[in-house]
Tab-separated table of C-alpha atoms and ligand atoms in Angstrom:
chain	number	residue	atom	x	y	z
G	1324	MET	CA	122.082	104.224	109.561
G	1325	ARG	CA	121.490	100.338	109.345
G	1326	ILE	CA	121.440	98.886	105.856
G	1327	TYR	CA	119.955	95.308	105.825
G	1328	GLU	CA	120.499	93.627	102.400
G	1329	VAL	CA	117.944	91.049	101.548
G	1330	LYS	CA	117.734	88.416	98.440
G	1331	ASP	CA	114.409	89.812	97.147
G	1332	TYR	CA	111.018	91.449	97.665
G	1333	GLN	CA	109.442	88.772	99.596
G	1334	GLU	CA	112.352	89.081	102.050
G	1335	MET	CA	112.415	92.708	102.143
G	1336	SER	CA	108.727	92.723	102.758
G	1337	ARG	CA	109.094	90.177	105.652
G	1338	LYS	CA	111.714	91.966	107.327
G	1339	ALA	CA	109.832	95.388	107.057
G	1340	ALA	CA	106.690	93.810	108.595
G	1341	ASN	CA	108.749	92.617	111.546
G	1342	ILE	CA	110.320	96.164	111.924
G	1343	LEU	CA	106.718	97.491	112.011
G	1344	ALA	CA	105.219	94.839	114.224
G	1345	ALA	CA	108.118	95.440	116.716
G	1346	GLN	CA	106.870	98.764	116.883
G	1347	VAL	CA	103.405	98.254	117.691
G	1348	ILE	CA	104.249	95.540	120.153
G	1349	LEU	CA	106.492	97.969	121.882
G	1350	LYS	CA	104.397	100.773	121.844
G	1351	PRO	CA	100.594	99.335	121.119
G	1352	ASP	CA	99.421	103.006	121.010
G	1353	CYS	CA	102.247	104.184	118.531
G	1354	VAL	CA	101.770	106.544	115.465
G	1355	LEU	CA	102.694	105.039	112.180
G	1356	GLY	CA	103.804	106.822	109.425
G	1357	LEU	CA	102.679	105.153	106.241
G	1358	ALA	CA	103.447	104.988	102.656
G	1359	THR	CA	101.936	103.926	99.288
G	1360	GLY	CA	103.295	102.794	95.998
G	1361	SER	CA	103.944	99.264	94.712
G	1362	THR	CA	106.960	98.769	97.142
G	1363	PRO	CA	105.199	98.371	100.703
G	1364	ILE	CA	102.497	96.234	99.383
G	1365	GLY	CA	103.993	93.128	100.668
G	1366	ALA	CA	104.719	94.429	104.085
G	1367	TYR	CA	101.289	95.285	104.517
G	1368	ASP	CA	100.324	91.872	103.401
G	1369	ALA	CA	102.571	90.499	105.962
G	1370	LEU	CA	101.254	92.728	108.786
G	1371	VAL	CA	97.709	91.451	108.034
G	1372	GLU	CA	99.084	88.072	108.168
G	1373	LYS	CA	100.563	88.747	111.806
G	1374	TYR	CA	97.088	89.982	112.558
G	1375	GLU	CA	95.123	86.987	111.426
G	1376	ASN	CA	97.607	84.927	113.354
G	1377	GLY	CA	96.891	86.544	116.572
G	1378	ASP	CA	100.531	88.140	116.919
G	1379	LEU	CA	99.531	91.565	116.329
G	1380	ASP	CA	96.725	94.125	117.507
G	1381	PHE	CA	96.143	97.296	115.908
G	1382	SER	CA	93.530	98.529	118.197
G	1383	GLU	CA	95.299	101.565	119.614
G	1384	VAL	CA	97.798	101.929	116.626
G	1385	LYS	CA	97.382	105.679	114.892
G	1386	THR	CA	98.554	106.125	111.422
G	1387	VAL	CA	99.340	109.249	109.100
G	1388	ASN	CA	100.296	108.807	105.613
G	1389	LEU	CA	102.720	110.645	103.742
G	1390	ASP	CA	100.853	111.809	100.687
G	1391	GLU	CA	97.867	112.110	98.696
G	1392	TYR	CA	97.090	112.793	94.963
G	1393	LYS	CA	95.196	116.258	94.758
G	1394	GLY	CA	91.731	116.054	93.298
G	1395	LEU	CA	91.124	112.386	93.828
G	1396	THR	CA	88.053	111.524	95.686
G	1397	ARG	CA	88.179	108.866	98.209
G	1398	GLU	CA	85.920	106.318	96.409
G	1399	ASN	CA	88.762	106.757	93.452
G	1400	ASP	CA	90.675	103.307	93.304
G	1401	GLN	CA	93.880	105.508	92.675
G	1402	SER	CA	93.902	107.777	95.669
G	1403	TYR	CA	95.998	106.918	98.272
G	1404	TYR	CA	92.832	106.902	100.872
G	1405	TYR	CA	91.629	103.749	98.924
G	1406	PHE	CA	94.946	102.142	98.520
G	1407	MET	CA	95.522	102.164	102.299
G	1408	HIS	CA	91.872	100.725	103.110
G	1409	GLU	CA	92.636	97.999	100.439
G	1410	HIS	CA	95.863	96.823	101.759
G	1411	LEU	CA	95.855	97.493	105.502
G	1412	PHE	CA	93.261	99.437	106.976
G	1413	ASP	CA	90.151	97.311	106.147
G	1414	ARG	CA	92.072	94.002	106.919
G	1415	VAL	CA	93.127	94.682	110.541
G	1416	ASN	CA	91.235	95.648	113.764
G	1417	ILE	CA	92.712	99.414	113.325
G	1418	LYS	CA	90.112	101.865	114.357
G	1419	LEU	CA	89.360	104.154	111.263
G	1420	GLU	CA	89.131	107.320	113.064
G	1421	ASN	CA	92.997	106.829	114.097
G	1422	THR	CA	93.906	106.462	110.362
G	1423	ASN	CA	94.727	109.679	108.384
G	1424	VAL	CA	95.657	110.487	104.977
G	1425	PRO	CA	95.745	113.970	103.341
G	1426	ASP	CA	92.420	115.019	101.984
G	1427	GLY	CA	92.935	115.417	98.336
G	1428	THR	CA	89.413	116.873	97.781
G	1429	GLU	CA	90.227	119.950	99.666
G	1430	ALA	CA	91.057	122.440	96.932
G	1431	ASP	CA	92.546	125.124	99.462
G	1432	GLY	CA	96.187	123.423	99.442
G	1433	ALA	CA	97.490	125.718	102.135
G	1434	LYS	CA	94.408	125.068	104.324
G	1435	GLU	CA	94.733	121.307	104.012
G	1436	CYS	CA	98.230	121.245	104.429
G	1437	ALA	CA	98.222	123.242	107.380
G	1438	ARG	CA	95.553	121.079	108.863
G	1439	TYR	CA	97.929	118.097	108.261
G	1440	GLU	CA	100.962	119.273	109.836
G	1441	ALA	CA	99.014	120.361	112.933
G	1442	LEU	CA	97.482	116.741	112.925
G	1443	ILE	CA	100.667	115.059	112.972
G	1444	ALA	CA	101.949	117.532	115.563
G	1445	SER	CA	98.870	116.799	118.121
G	1446	MET	CA	99.548	113.325	117.610
G	1447	GLY	CA	102.895	113.684	119.133
G	1448	GLY	CA	104.663	112.926	116.174
G	1449	VAL	CA	105.459	109.981	114.063
G	1450	ASP	CA	107.203	106.981	115.766
G	1451	ILE	CA	108.112	105.014	112.822
G	1452	GLN	CA	107.900	106.390	109.234
G	1453	LEU	CA	107.971	104.017	106.281
G	1454	LEU	CA	109.131	105.123	103.091
G	1455	GLY	CA	109.662	104.026	99.476
G	1456	LEU	CA	111.750	105.652	97.287
G	1457	GLY	CA	110.782	107.197	93.767
G	1458	ARG	CA	112.978	106.503	90.723
G	1459	ASN	CA	114.120	110.430	90.865
G	1460	GLY	CA	115.179	109.935	94.411
G	1461	HIS	CA	111.911	111.480	95.695
G	1462	ILE	CA	110.484	110.387	99.140
G	1463	GLY	CA	106.836	111.134	99.677
G	1464	PHE	CA	106.358	113.313	96.645
G	1465	ASN	CA	108.931	115.584	97.486
G	1466	GLU	CA	110.431	116.185	93.958
G	1467	PRO	CA	114.070	117.114	93.003
G	1468	ALA	CA	114.162	120.888	93.662
G	1469	ASP	CA	116.451	123.852	94.494
G	1470	HIS	CA	115.543	123.448	98.240
G	1471	PHE	CA	113.990	121.125	101.066
G	1472	GLU	CA	110.539	121.975	101.555
G	1473	LYS	CA	109.951	121.937	105.432
G	1474	MET	CA	106.167	121.173	106.056
G	1475	THR	CA	103.256	119.446	104.130
G	1476	HIS	CA	102.700	121.136	101.017
G	1477	CYS	CA	101.145	120.960	97.662
G	1478	VAL	CA	103.700	119.872	94.853
G	1479	ASP	CA	103.755	119.682	91.186
G	1480	LEU	CA	104.316	116.142	90.277
G	1481	ALA	CA	107.739	115.789	88.195
G	1482	GLU	CA	107.228	114.369	84.538
G	1483	SER	CA	109.183	111.370	85.597
G	1484	THR	CA	106.867	110.688	88.584
G	1485	ILE	CA	103.788	111.000	85.991
G	1486	GLU	CA	105.593	108.515	83.872
G	1487	ALA	CA	106.563	106.004	86.729
G	1488	ASN	CA	102.930	106.471	88.114
G	1489	LYS	CA	100.821	106.178	84.733
G	1490	ARG	CA	100.709	102.251	84.949
G	1491	PHE	CA	98.130	102.781	87.709
G	1492	PHE	CA	96.088	104.766	85.702
G	1493	ALA	CA	94.162	104.311	82.217
G	1494	SER	CA	96.721	106.629	80.648
G	1495	ALA	CA	99.229	109.412	81.687
G	1496	ASP	CA	96.649	112.085	81.111
G	1497	ASP	CA	94.514	110.566	83.984
G	1498	VAL	CA	97.565	110.997	86.665
G	1499	PRO	CA	96.987	113.842	88.658
G	1500	ARG	CA	99.508	116.730	88.179
G	1501	GLN	CA	99.545	117.755	91.487
G	1502	ALA	CA	99.795	116.302	95.533
G	1503	TYR	CA	99.736	116.906	99.056
G	1504	THR	CA	102.779	115.435	100.635
G	1505	MET	CA	104.556	115.776	103.813
G	1506	GLY	CA	107.865	117.827	103.884
G	1507	ILE	CA	111.139	116.809	104.201
G	1508	GLY	CA	110.894	118.655	107.762
G	1509	THR	CA	107.899	116.668	108.464
G	1510	ILE	CA	109.806	113.510	107.665
G	1511	MET	CA	112.840	114.067	109.378
G	1512	LYS	CA	110.931	114.663	112.510
G	1513	ALA	CA	109.882	111.070	112.569
G	1514	LYS	CA	111.697	109.421	115.552
G	1515	LYS	CA	112.626	106.388	113.390
G	1516	ILE	CA	112.536	105.741	109.431
G	1517	LEU	CA	112.119	102.651	107.737
G	1518	LEU	CA	113.148	102.801	103.937
G	1519	ILE	CA	112.493	99.891	101.794
G	1520	VAL	CA	113.720	99.705	98.166
G	1521	ASN	CA	113.607	96.927	95.788
G	1522	GLY	CA	114.469	96.419	92.055
G	1523	GLU	CA	117.241	97.375	89.574
G	1524	ASP	CA	115.228	100.440	88.347
G	1525	LYS	CA	115.738	101.946	91.989
G	1526	ALA	CA	119.598	101.060	92.311
G	1527	ASP	CA	120.822	104.506	90.844
G	1528	ALA	CA	118.773	106.614	93.051
G	1529	LEU	CA	119.586	104.023	96.171
G	1530	ALA	CA	123.059	104.848	95.705
G	1531	LYS	CA	122.665	108.739	95.442
G	1532	VAL	CA	120.370	108.516	98.608
G	1533	LEU	CA	122.616	106.433	100.822
G	1534	ARG	CA	126.064	107.661	99.311
G	1535	GLY	CA	125.712	110.782	97.256
G	1536	PRO	CA	125.985	114.242	98.317
G	1537	VAL	CA	122.892	115.532	100.746
G	1538	THR	CA	121.254	117.416	98.116
G	1539	PRO	CA	117.675	118.585	97.187
G	1540	LYS	CA	118.304	117.197	93.645
G	1541	VAL	CA	117.941	113.892	95.328
G	1542	GLN	CA	115.395	114.805	98.129
G	1543	GLY	CA	116.111	111.096	99.751
G	1544	SER	CA	119.607	112.039	100.406
G	1545	ILE	CA	118.743	114.197	103.494
G	1546	LEU	CA	117.984	110.879	105.477
G	1547	GLN	CA	121.867	110.363	105.725
G	1548	LEU	CA	121.344	113.371	108.260
G	1549	HIS	CA	118.734	111.545	110.461
G	1550	GLN	CA	119.960	109.655	113.612
G	1551	ASP	CA	117.790	106.630	113.057
G	1552	VAL	CA	117.416	105.197	109.398
G	1553	VAL	CA	116.750	101.587	108.870
G	1554	VAL	CA	117.114	100.461	105.002
G	1555	VAL	CA	115.832	97.263	103.934
G	1556	ALA	CA	116.900	96.945	99.980
G	1557	ASP	CA	117.177	93.831	98.075
G	1558	GLN	CA	120.246	93.054	96.167
G	1559	ALA	CA	119.070	94.457	92.782
G	1560	ALA	CA	118.478	97.907	94.644
G	1561	LEU	CA	121.761	97.749	96.082
G	1562	SER	CA	123.659	96.678	92.955
G	1563	LYS	CA	125.090	100.049	92.357
G	1564	MET	CA	126.617	100.781	95.619
F	495	GLP	C1	105.028	107.335	94.494
F	495	GLP	C2	104.639	107.606	96.088
F	495	GLP	C3	105.912	107.459	96.866
F	495	GLP	C4	106.615	105.966	96.342
F	495	GLP	C5	107.225	106.194	95.312
F	495	GLP	C6	107.574	104.802	94.619
F	495	GLP	O1	104.797	108.229	93.638
F	495	GLP	N1	104.411	109.008	96.131
F	495	GLP	O2	105.512	107.391	98.234
F	495	GLP	O3	107.492	105.667	97.385
F	495	GLP	O4	106.271	106.643	94.324
F	495	GLP	O5	106.306	103.970	94.265
F	495	GLP	P1	106.687	102.433	93.937
F	495	GLP	O6	106.770	101.835	95.318
F	495	GLP	O7	105.457	101.842	93.194
F	495	GLP	O8	108.022	102.265	93.056
């Protein structure tokens, strides 16, 4: 595991974008595993800038997103589908048929999760998976539990996650209670993982993820067992190390 300590959010975003850009340059038809949340927005902006400068070509790139709220339509501005279009897909020359987000409107969870898992396998797996970190140590929407879920599955969101994410909704009652998420097994199959974390409110979680015991109570701790993880975190997020 390689850990880069950076000054702040801006530096984290630039470094993360450089790592993702290097992947695209080395393998133009790579599969990028993408994430949502406030953490990766700056990295997406930096990727768009590289595209606008003529330094990056997304025409052959394929993407799979980590997760999606169950029940939100693509048009809902809180859906992760909407987020990805707003922050990246509509701003670069990626082919929309090469982008994939779990379908939150599919009511049959088992069917949608099986479809998504098979889709990732049919693409040859993920070359680099970008991850943010939940305040409770979750990755994707894999919430603290007694075990690690292997495959894409439907999850009941933790109260703390609903609380943390309500800032994006009109009220906590509007936050969906369930989501479809890649499983820990799905994430761990990625050839490379890029974890980005900023801010003091993530410092406890990050210390547990990087140095604590590997436990499903802190789902991100499984990353200690992956052979190729790069962490880019700011000083505040690394302050409890
Ligand atoms: C969300 C997402 C995660 C994200 C995390 C942190 O619930 N499912 O993929 O990494 O929580 O979000 P943020 O970056 O806004 O702190």
